[in-house]
Coordinates of N, CA and C in Angstrom, one line a residue:
Chain A
E227 N 7.0 -13.3 -1.3 CA 6.6 -13.9 -0.1 C 5.4 -13.1 0.5
P228 N 4.5 -13.5 0.7 CA 3.4 -12.0 0.7 C 4.2 -11.4 2.5
E229 N 2.9 -10.2 2.9 CA 3.5 -10.0 3.4 C 2.8 -9.2 3.9
V230 N 2.3 -8.7 5.1 CA 1.2 -8.0 6.1 C 2.0 -6.3 5.6
T231 N 1.7 -5.3 5.2 CA 2.4 -3.7 5.1 C 1.6 -2.9 6.1
Q232 N 2.4 -1.7 6.5 CA 1.6 -1.4 7.5 C 1.7 0.2 7.4
T233 N 1.3 0.8 7.2 CA 1.7 2.7 6.7 C 0.9 3.5 7.9
P234 N 1.5 4.2 8.3 CA 2.6 4.7 7.9 C 3.9 4.3 9.3
S235 N 5.1 4.3 8.7 CA 6.5 3.5 9.0 C 6.4 4.4 10.6
H236 N 6.2 5.2 10.9 CA 5.9 6.7 11.9 C 4.7 7.4 11.8
Q237 N 4.3 7.8 12.8 CA 3.5 8.6 13.3 C 4.0 8.9 14.9
V238 N 3.6 10.7 14.4 CA 4.0 12.4 15.4 C 2.5 12.7 15.6
T239 N 1.7 12.6 16.3 CA 1.3 13.4 16.7 C 1.3 14.2 18.3
Q240 N 0.3 14.9 18.0 CA 0.3 16.2 19.6 C -0.8 15.0 20.6
M241 N -0.8 14.7 21.6 CA -1.8 14.2 22.6 C -2.8 14.9 21.9
G242 N -3.8 14.4 22.2 CA -4.7 14.5 22.5 C -5.7 14.4 21.0
Q243 N -5.2 14.2 20.5 CA -5.4 14.1 19.0 C -6.0 12.8 18.5
E244 N -6.2 12.2 17.2 CA -6.6 11.7 16.9 C -6.5 10.3 16.6
V245 N -5.5 9.0 15.9 CA -4.3 8.3 14.8 C -5.0 7.6 15.0
I246 N -4.8 7.5 13.1 CA -5.5 6.4 12.2 C -4.1 5.3 12.2
L247 N -4.5 3.8 12.1 CA -3.3 3.3 11.9 C -3.6 2.0 11.2
R248 N -2.9 2.0 9.4 CA -3.1 1.7 8.5 C -2.7 0.1 8.2
C249 N -3.3 -1.4 8.4 CA -2.9 -2.6 7.8 C -3.1 -3.0 6.2
V250 N -2.5 -3.7 5.8 CA -3.2 -4.3 4.5 C -2.8 -5.7 4.8
P251 N -3.8 -6.5 5.6 CA -3.1 -8.5 5.8 C -2.4 -8.8 4.3
I252 N -2.4 -10.1 4.4 CA -2.1 -11.4 3.6 C -3.7 -10.7 2.5
S253 N -3.1 -11.7 1.2 CA -4.8 -11.5 1.6 C -5.9 -12.6 1.0
N254 N -5.5 -14.1 1.5 CA -6.3 -14.5 2.0 C -6.6 -14.6 3.0
H255 N -5.8 -14.0 4.0 CA -5.8 -14.6 5.6 C -7.1 -14.1 6.3
L256 N -7.8 -15.0 7.1 CA -9.0 -14.1 7.8 C -9.0 -13.8 9.1
Y257 N -7.8 -14.4 9.8 CA -8.0 -13.4 10.4 C -7.5 -11.9 11.2
F258 N -7.0 -10.9 12.3 CA -6.6 -9.9 12.7 C -5.8 -9.4 13.2
Y259 N -5.4 -8.9 14.1 CA -4.9 -8.9 15.1 C -4.0 -7.1 15.2
W260 N -4.2 -7.1 15.9 CA -3.4 -5.6 17.1 C -3.0 -5.9 18.0
Y261 N -1.1 -5.4 17.5 CA 0.1 -5.7 18.8 C 0.2 -4.3 19.5
R262 N 1.0 -3.8 20.1 CA 1.7 -2.8 20.7 C 2.8 -3.6 21.8
Q263 N 4.3 -2.4 21.2 CA 4.9 -3.1 22.1 C 6.3 -1.6 22.8
I264 N 5.4 -1.1 23.4 CA 5.9 0.9 24.5 C 7.8 -0.4 24.2
L265 N 8.6 0.8 24.4 CA 10.0 0.9 23.9 C 10.7 0.4 25.3
G266 N 11.5 -0.7 24.9 CA 11.3 -1.9 26.4 C 11.0 -3.1 26.6
Q267 N 10.1 -3.1 26.7 CA 8.8 -4.0 26.9 C 7.6 -5.4 25.8
K268 N 8.0 -5.9 26.4 CA 7.2 -7.4 25.8 C 6.0 -6.4 25.2
V269 N 6.4 -7.4 23.9 CA 4.7 -7.3 22.1 C 3.5 -7.5 24.2
E270 N 2.3 -6.7 23.2 CA 1.0 -7.0 23.4 C 0.0 -7.2 22.7
F271 N -0.7 -7.8 23.3 CA -1.8 -8.3 22.6 C -3.2 -7.1 22.9
L272 N -3.2 -6.6 21.6 CA -4.6 -6.1 21.6 C -5.9 -5.6 21.4
V273 N -6.1 -6.3 19.7 CA -7.4 -7.1 19.9 C -7.2 -8.3 18.5
S274 N -7.8 -8.8 18.6 CA -8.0 -9.7 17.6 C -9.7 -10.1 16.5
F275 N -9.3 -10.2 15.9 CA -10.8 -10.0 14.7 C -10.9 -10.3 13.7
Y276 N -12.4 -11.1 13.5 CA -12.4 -12.3 12.4 C -14.0 -12.0 12.1
N277 N -14.5 -12.0 10.4 CA -15.7 -12.1 10.7 C -16.5 -11.0 10.7
N278 N -15.8 -10.1 10.6 CA -15.8 -8.1 10.5 C -15.9 -8.5 12.1
E279 N -15.5 -8.6 13.1 CA -15.9 -8.2 14.6 C -15.0 -8.5 15.4
I280 N -14.9 -8.3 16.1 CA -14.0 -8.6 17.7 C -14.2 -9.5 17.7
S281 N -12.9 -10.7 17.7 CA -13.5 -11.9 18.4 C -12.9 -11.8 19.9
E282 N -12.0 -11.0 20.6 CA -11.2 -11.1 21.7 C -10.9 -9.6 21.7
K283 N -10.4 -9.0 23.1 CA -9.9 -7.6 23.0 C -8.7 -7.8 24.8
S284 N -8.1 -7.1 24.6 CA -7.2 -7.1 25.9 C -7.5 -6.2 26.6
E285 N -7.4 -5.7 28.1 CA -7.6 -4.7 29.0 C -7.6 -3.3 28.3
I286 N -6.2 -3.5 27.8 CA -5.5 -2.4 27.1 C -6.8 -1.1 26.3
F287 N -7.3 -2.5 25.6 CA -8.2 -2.3 24.3 C -9.8 -1.6 25.2
D288 N -9.1 0.4 25.3 CA -10.3 0.2 25.8 C -11.2 1.3 24.6
D289 N -11.9 2.3 25.5 CA -13.1 2.2 24.9 C -12.1 3.8 23.8
Q290 N -11.0 3.9 24.4 CA -10.4 5.0 23.2 C -9.9 4.3 21.7
F291 N -9.6 2.8 21.8 CA -9.3 2.1 20.8 C -11.1 1.7 20.1
S292 N -10.5 1.3 18.9 CA -11.5 1.0 17.5 C -11.1 0.6 16.4
V293 N -11.1 -1.2 16.5 CA -10.9 -1.6 15.1 C -12.2 -1.3 13.5
E294 N -11.9 -1.6 12.4 CA -12.6 -1.4 11.6 C -11.8 -2.3 10.4
R295 N -12.4 -2.8 9.4 CA -11.8 -3.2 7.9 C -12.9 -2.5 6.9
P296 N -12.4 -1.3 7.3 CA -13.6 -0.7 5.2 C -13.8 -1.4 4.6
D297 N -12.8 -1.9 3.8 CA -12.5 -2.3 2.6 C -12.5 -4.0 2.6
G298 N -12.4 -4.3 1.6 CA -11.6 -5.7 1.4 C -10.7 -5.9 1.8
S299 N -9.3 -4.9 2.2 CA -8.0 -5.1 2.0 C -7.6 -4.1 2.9
N300 N -7.7 -3.1 3.6 CA -7.5 -2.4 5.0 C -7.6 -3.4 6.4
F301 N -6.7 -2.8 7.4 CA -7.0 -2.9 8.5 C -6.8 -2.1 9.0
T302 N -7.7 -1.4 10.4 CA -7.3 -0.4 10.7 C -7.3 -0.3 12.3
L303 N -6.3 0.5 13.0 CA -6.5 0.8 14.6 C -6.6 2.5 14.8
K304 N -7.7 2.1 14.8 CA -8.3 3.8 15.7 C -8.2 4.0 17.3
I305 N -7.0 5.5 17.3 CA -6.9 6.0 19.0 C -7.8 7.6 19.0
R306 N -8.0 7.3 19.7 CA -8.6 8.8 19.6 C -8.1 9.7 21.5
S307 N -8.4 10.4 21.2 CA -7.8 11.0 22.0 C -6.2 10.7 22.7
T308 N -5.4 10.5 21.7 CA -4.1 10.2 22.7 C -3.3 10.5 23.5
K309 N -2.8 9.7 23.8 CA -2.3 10.3 25.5 C -0.2 10.0 25.2
L310 N 0.3 10.3 26.1 CA 1.7 10.2 25.6 C 2.4 8.6 26.0
E311 N 1.2 7.6 27.3 CA 1.5 6.3 26.8 C 1.6 6.3 25.6
D312 N 0.5 6.1 25.2 CA 0.1 5.9 23.5 C 1.1 5.3 23.3
S313 N 2.8 6.6 23.0 CA 3.7 5.5 22.6 C 3.8 4.2 22.1
A314 N 4.5 4.0 21.3 CA 5.0 2.5 21.4 C 4.8 2.3 19.4
M315 N 5.6 1.3 19.2 CA 5.3 0.6 18.2 C 3.8 -0.3 18.2
Y316 N 3.1 -0.7 17.2 CA 2.0 -1.2 16.6 C 2.3 -1.3 15.1
F317 N 2.1 -2.6 16.0 CA 2.2 -4.0 14.7 C 0.5 -4.6 14.6
C318 N 0.8 -4.4 13.3 CA -0.8 -5.5 12.9 C -0.2 -6.7 12.5
A319 N -0.8 -8.1 12.4 CA -0.7 -9.5 12.1 C -1.8 -10.0 11.4
S320 N -1.5 -11.1 10.7 CA -2.5 -12.1 9.7 C -2.3 -13.1 10.2
T321 N -3.6 -14.0 9.9 CA -3.4 -15.2 9.6 C -4.6 -16.2 9.1
D322 N -4.4 -17.4 8.2 CA -5.6 -17.8 7.9 C -5.8 -18.6 8.7
G323 N -5.4 -18.6 9.6 CA -6.5 -19.6 11.1 C -5.8 -21.5 11.2
G324 N -4.9 -21.1 10.3 CA -4.8 -22.8 10.2 C -3.1 -23.0 10.6
A325 N -2.0 -23.6 10.2 CA -0.6 -23.8 11.2 C -0.1 -22.7 11.5
L326 N 0.8 -22.2 12.5 CA 1.5 -21.0 13.2 C 2.1 -20.8 12.6
G327 N 2.7 -21.6 11.3 CA 3.7 -20.1 10.1 C 2.6 -20.0 9.2
G328 N 2.1 -19.9 9.6 CA 0.7 -18.7 8.9 C 0.9 -17.6 9.3
Y329 N 1.6 -17.3 10.3 CA 1.1 -16.4 11.3 C 2.1 -15.3 11.4
T330 N 1.6 -13.7 10.5 CA 2.2 -13.0 9.6 C 2.5 -12.0 10.3
F331 N 3.4 -11.1 11.0 CA 3.7 -10.1 11.4 C 4.2 -8.4 10.6
G332 N 3.3 -7.3 11.2 CA 3.8 -6.4 9.6 C 5.2 -5.6 10.4
S333 N 5.7 -4.7 9.8 CA 6.6 -4.3 10.1 C 6.7 -3.5 11.1
G334 N 5.0 -2.4 11.8 CA 4.9 -2.2 13.2 C 4.9 -0.7 12.6
T335 N 3.9 -0.2 12.9 CA 3.7 1.4 13.2 C 4.4 2.2 14.2
R336 N 6.0 3.6 14.3 CA 5.7 3.8 15.8 C 5.5 4.8 15.8
L337 N 4.3 5.0 16.4 CA 3.7 6.1 17.3 C 4.2 7.6 18.5
T338 N 4.7 8.1 18.1 CA 4.8 9.1 19.6 C 4.2 10.3 19.3
V339 N 3.9 9.9 20.3 CA 2.7 11.1 21.5 C 4.0 12.1 21.8
V340 N 3.8 13.5 21.1 CA 4.6 14.3 21.6 C 2.6 16.0 22.3
Chain B
Q23 N 2.2 -12.1 39.3 CA 2.9 -13.2 38.5 C 3.1 -13.2 36.9
K24 N 3.9 -12.6 35.7 CA 4.1 -12.9 34.4 C 3.4 -14.0 34.0
E25 N 2.6 -13.8 33.2 CA 2.7 -15.1 32.5 C 3.9 -16.1 32.0
V26 N 4.8 -14.7 31.1 CA 5.7 -15.4 31.3 C 7.1 -14.7 31.2
E27 N 8.1 -15.2 31.4 CA 9.2 -14.2 31.8 C 10.4 -15.4 31.0
Q28 N 11.2 -13.8 30.2 CA 12.2 -14.2 29.9 C 13.5 -12.7 30.7
D29 N 14.3 -13.8 30.7 CA 15.8 -12.5 30.4 C 15.4 -11.9 29.4
P30 N 16.6 -10.4 30.1 CA 16.1 -9.3 28.8 C 17.6 -9.2 27.8
G31 N 18.8 -9.8 28.8 CA 20.3 -10.0 28.8 C 20.3 -8.7 28.7
P32 N 21.0 -7.7 27.7 CA 21.6 -8.1 27.4 C 22.7 -9.3 26.7
L33 N 23.1 -10.1 25.2 CA 23.7 -11.7 25.6 C 24.4 -10.5 24.3
S34 N 26.3 -11.4 24.4 CA 26.7 -11.2 23.1 C 27.8 -12.0 23.7
V35 N 28.3 -12.7 22.9 CA 29.3 -13.7 22.4 C 29.8 -13.2 21.4
P36 N 30.8 -14.9 21.1 CA 31.6 -14.4 19.9 C 31.1 -15.4 18.5
E37 N 31.9 -14.9 17.5 CA 31.4 -15.9 16.5 C 30.8 -17.4 16.3
G38 N 30.6 -18.1 16.7 CA 30.5 -20.3 16.1 C 30.4 -20.1 17.5
A39 N 30.2 -19.5 18.3 CA 29.1 -19.9 20.6 C 27.6 -21.0 20.0
I40 N 27.7 -21.3 20.5 CA 26.3 -22.6 21.4 C 25.6 -20.9 22.0
V41 N 24.9 -20.2 21.5 CA 23.4 -19.5 22.0 C 22.2 -20.2 23.3
S42 N 22.8 -20.1 24.8 CA 21.2 -20.2 24.9 C 20.3 -19.7 25.3
L43 N 19.0 -19.7 25.0 CA 17.9 -18.5 25.9 C 17.0 -19.3 25.7
N44 N 16.1 -18.4 27.2 CA 15.1 -19.5 27.6 C 13.3 -18.2 28.4
C45 N 12.5 -19.0 28.1 CA 11.8 -18.4 29.8 C 11.4 -19.6 30.0
T46 N 10.2 -19.0 30.6 CA 9.4 -19.7 31.4 C 8.2 -18.9 31.6
Y47 N 7.1 -19.8 31.9 CA 6.0 -19.6 32.8 C 5.5 -20.0 32.9
S48 N 3.8 -20.3 33.5 CA 3.1 -19.4 35.1 C 1.9 -20.7 34.3
N49 N 1.8 -20.1 33.2 CA 0.2 -20.8 33.0 C -0.2 -22.4 31.6
S50 N -0.7 -23.1 33.3 CA -0.4 -24.9 32.7 C -1.5 -25.0 31.1
A51 N -2.2 -23.6 31.0 CA -3.2 -23.5 29.6 C -2.5 -22.8 28.3
F52 N -1.4 -23.2 28.6 CA -0.6 -22.5 27.0 C -0.3 -23.8 26.3
Q53 N 0.4 -24.0 25.1 CA -0.5 -25.2 23.8 C 0.2 -25.7 23.0
Y54 N 1.2 -24.0 22.5 CA 1.8 -23.8 21.7 C 2.7 -23.0 22.0
F55 N 4.1 -22.8 21.6 CA 5.4 -22.6 22.2 C 6.2 -22.3 21.0
M56 N 6.4 -21.2 21.2 CA 7.2 -20.3 20.1 C 8.2 -19.5 19.9
W57 N 9.4 -19.5 19.0 CA 9.8 -18.6 19.3 C 10.3 -17.4 17.8
Y58 N 10.6 -16.1 17.7 CA 10.7 -15.0 17.4 C 11.5 -14.4 17.4
R59 N 11.8 -13.9 16.2 CA 13.4 -13.1 16.1 C 12.9 -12.1 15.5
Q60 N 13.4 -10.8 16.2 CA 13.1 -9.7 15.3 C 13.9 -8.5 15.6
Y61 N 14.2 -8.1 14.7 CA 15.2 -6.9 13.8 C 14.7 -5.8 14.8
S62 N 15.6 -4.6 14.4 CA 15.5 -3.6 14.9 C 13.9 -3.0 13.9
R63 N 13.2 -2.4 14.4 CA 12.3 -1.9 13.3 C 11.7 -2.5 13.0
K64 N 11.8 -3.5 12.9 CA 10.4 -4.4 12.0 C 9.9 -5.8 12.9
G65 N 8.6 -6.5 12.7 CA 8.0 -7.0 13.3 C 8.5 -8.3 13.5
P66 N 8.4 -8.9 14.3 CA 8.5 -10.1 15.2 C 9.0 -11.1 13.9
E67 N 9.4 -12.0 13.4 CA 9.1 -13.2 12.4 C 9.7 -15.4 13.0
L68 N 8.9 -15.4 12.6 CA 8.6 -16.4 13.4 C 9.7 -17.5 13.1
L69 N 10.2 -18.1 13.8 CA 11.2 -19.2 14.1 C 10.8 -20.1 13.8
M70 N 10.7 -21.0 15.1 CA 9.9 -22.1 15.0 C 9.0 -22.6 16.5
Y71 N 8.1 -23.8 15.8 CA 6.7 -23.5 17.0 C 6.7 -24.9 17.4
T72 N 5.8 -24.7 18.8 CA 6.4 -26.8 18.3 C 4.6 -26.9 19.6
Y73 N 4.3 -28.0 19.5 CA 2.9 -27.8 20.9 C 4.0 -28.7 22.3
S74 N 4.5 -30.0 21.5 CA 5.2 -31.2 23.0 C 6.1 -30.6 23.3
S75 N 6.1 -31.0 24.7 CA 8.3 -31.4 25.4 C 8.9 -32.1 24.5
G76 N 9.8 -31.9 24.6 CA 10.9 -32.5 24.0 C 11.9 -31.4 23.2
N77 N 12.1 -32.3 22.3 CA 13.2 -30.6 21.5 C 13.3 -31.7 19.8
K78 N 13.0 -29.8 19.6 CA 12.4 -29.8 18.3 C 14.2 -29.0 16.7
E79 N 14.8 -29.8 16.2 CA 16.0 -29.1 15.3 C 14.7 -28.1 13.9
D80 N 16.1 -27.6 13.7 CA 15.5 -26.7 12.1 C 16.8 -25.8 12.3
G81 N 17.8 -26.5 11.1 CA 19.2 -26.1 10.9 C 20.0 -26.1 12.7
R82 N 20.4 -25.1 12.0 CA 21.9 -24.1 13.4 C 20.5 -24.5 14.5
F83 N 19.4 -24.0 14.6 CA 18.3 -24.4 16.0 C 17.9 -25.2 16.5
T84 N 18.0 -24.9 17.9 CA 16.9 -26.3 18.5 C 16.3 -25.5 19.5
A85 N 14.3 -26.1 19.9 CA 13.8 -25.8 20.5 C 12.9 -27.1 21.0
Q86 N 12.8 -26.9 22.9 CA 13.1 -27.5 23.2 C 12.3 -26.8 24.7
V87 N 11.2 -27.8 25.3 CA 9.7 -27.7 26.2 C 10.3 -28.6 27.1
D88 N 10.1 -28.0 27.9 CA 10.2 -28.8 29.6 C 8.1 -28.6 30.4
K89 N 7.5 -29.0 30.1 CA 6.7 -28.6 30.0 C 6.0 -29.0 31.7
S90 N 6.4 -30.4 32.2 CA 6.2 -30.6 33.4 C 7.4 -29.1 34.4
S91 N 8.3 -28.1 34.1 CA 8.9 -27.4 34.9 C 8.9 -26.4 34.4
K92 N 8.2 -26.5 32.9 CA 6.9 -24.4 32.3 C 8.3 -23.6 31.5
Y93 N 9.3 -24.6 31.0 CA 10.6 -24.0 31.0 C 11.0 -24.3 29.4
I94 N 10.7 -23.5 28.0 CA 11.6 -23.3 26.8 C 13.1 -22.9 26.8
S95 N 13.5 -23.4 25.8 CA 14.6 -22.7 25.3 C 14.7 -22.5 23.9
L96 N 15.7 -22.2 23.5 CA 16.0 -22.2 22.3 C 17.3 -22.3 21.9
F97 N 18.4 -23.4 21.3 CA 19.9 -23.2 20.9 C 19.5 -22.7 19.7
I98 N 21.2 -22.1 19.1 CA 21.5 -21.6 18.3 C 23.5 -22.3 18.5
R99 N 23.3 -22.9 17.6 CA 25.0 -23.5 17.5 C 25.7 -22.7 16.3
D100 N 26.3 -22.8 16.3 CA 27.4 -21.9 15.6 C 26.9 -20.4 14.8
S101 N 26.5 -19.3 16.0 CA 26.1 -18.2 16.2 C 26.6 -17.3 15.0
Q102 N 25.8 -16.6 14.1 CA 26.7 -15.8 13.3 C 26.1 -14.1 13.4
P103 N 26.7 -13.5 12.9 CA 26.4 -12.3 13.2 C 25.0 -12.2 13.0
S104 N 24.9 -12.3 11.5 CA 23.3 -12.6 11.2 C 22.2 -13.0 12.2
D105 N 22.3 -13.3 13.6 CA 21.8 -14.0 14.3 C 21.5 -13.0 15.1
S106 N 22.5 -12.0 14.9 CA 21.7 -10.5 15.9 C 20.0 -10.3 15.9
A107 N 19.7 -9.8 17.0 CA 18.6 -9.4 17.4 C 18.1 -10.0 18.2
T108 N 16.6 -9.4 18.7 CA 16.2 -9.9 20.1 C 15.5 -10.8 19.0
Y109 N 15.4 -11.8 20.3 CA 14.7 -12.9 20.0 C 13.8 -13.4 21.6
L110 N 12.3 -13.1 20.6 CA 11.0 -13.2 21.3 C 10.8 -14.9 21.5
C111 N 10.5 -15.5 22.6 CA 9.2 -16.8 23.2 C 7.9 -16.2 23.4
A112 N 6.9 -17.4 23.0 CA 5.1 -16.8 23.0 C 5.1 -18.0 23.0
M113 N 3.9 -18.0 23.6 CA 2.7 -18.5 23.6 C 1.4 -18.7 23.9
I114 N 0.7 -19.6 23.8 CA -0.8 -19.6 22.6 C -1.5 -20.3 23.8
A115 N -2.7 -19.4 24.6 CA -4.0 -20.1 25.0 C -4.8 -19.3 24.4
G116 N -5.7 -20.0 23.7 CA -6.7 -20.0 22.9 C -7.0 -18.9 21.7
N117 N -6.9 -18.1 22.4 CA -6.5 -17.0 21.4 C -5.5 -16.1 20.1
Q118 N -5.4 -16.5 21.7 CA -4.2 -15.0 22.1 C -2.7 -15.2 22.5
F119 N -2.2 -14.3 22.1 CA -0.6 -15.2 21.7 C 0.3 -14.1 23.2
Y120 N 1.0 -14.7 23.6 CA 1.9 -14.2 25.5 C 2.7 -13.6 25.0
F121 N 3.4 -13.1 24.8 CA 5.3 -12.4 24.3 C 5.8 -12.9 26.1
G122 N 7.2 -13.1 25.7 CA 7.6 -12.6 26.7 C 8.6 -11.2 26.2
T123 N 9.5 -11.0 27.4 CA 10.5 -9.3 26.9 C 10.8 -9.6 25.7
G124 N 11.3 -9.8 25.4 CA 12.9 -10.1 24.2 C 13.9 -10.3 25.0
T125 N 15.2 -11.4 24.4 CA 16.5 -11.3 24.9 C 17.4 -10.6 23.9
S126 N 17.7 -10.1 23.6 CA 18.4 -8.9 22.8 C 20.6 -9.9 22.8
L127 N 20.4 -10.4 21.1 CA 21.3 -11.2 21.6 C 22.4 -10.3 20.3
T128 N 23.6 -10.1 20.5 CA 24.9 -10.0 19.5 C 25.9 -11.0 19.5
V129 N 26.0 -10.7 18.4 CA 27.2 -12.4 17.6 C 28.1 -11.4 17.4
I130 N 29.8 -11.7 18.6 CA 30.8 -10.4 18.0 C 31.6 -11.2 16.4
P131 N 32.0 -11.1 15.6 CA 32.8 -11.2 14.1 C 34.0 -11.6 15.6

C-alpha cells in the first residue's frame, strides 16, 4: 500500500537553529499538507500546498515557517530560529484531491527543541 | 469556543464491550466528518468518513452524524485489545481539516 514517508523520525535541535523536515508524498498525489501535534494537544493544520504554491495556511504558519517542493518527490517544511514551543510531532499528508479515503498521513517527525 | 470538542478520556473498557466516542462542533460550514485512529508515534489513519446525517457502518464500526445537534459519534462493537489507540474526530471546512483532541482508548483483555 502506498505510504507517505517522513524523515527523520526524531530530530533534536538547539533553540535558535533551523530545521528541515522532509516528506515524500504518495507519487500520484497533488495536494500536500503539514500538520503539527503538540504533546497532549490536538492535531493542528499548518499549511496546504498545490501546484507549487501555498494554497492555504493557518495563523500558526508565520514567517518562521516555509515549505518547498524542491524536486518531483520531496516536500519539505523549514522552521527557522526554532523555539522551545516548536517541539511537537509534525505530520505530512497528501491526497490526490479525490475521495477522502485518499488522504494519507505520514508517521510524523518528532521535533524536540532544547 | 473551540471548533471541535472531544473528551480526551482516557477511556478503559473490557474486551467485547461497546465503545462510544463523541465529538461536538460549532461550525455549520463543516461538510465532511471523519474518524481517525492514531497509534502511538504514528500518523492518523482514516477509519470512516461521512457527509450526511445518519449512520454509516463498516464492520464493527458505526459512525453517526447529527447535523441538527452538531454531534458526531463513533461506536465500536465487540471491542478488541488491538482497538487500543487514540481516536480523533475530524471535520472539513474548505481545504482544512479540524481535529478534535483525540480520545485515548484502552481495551483490556
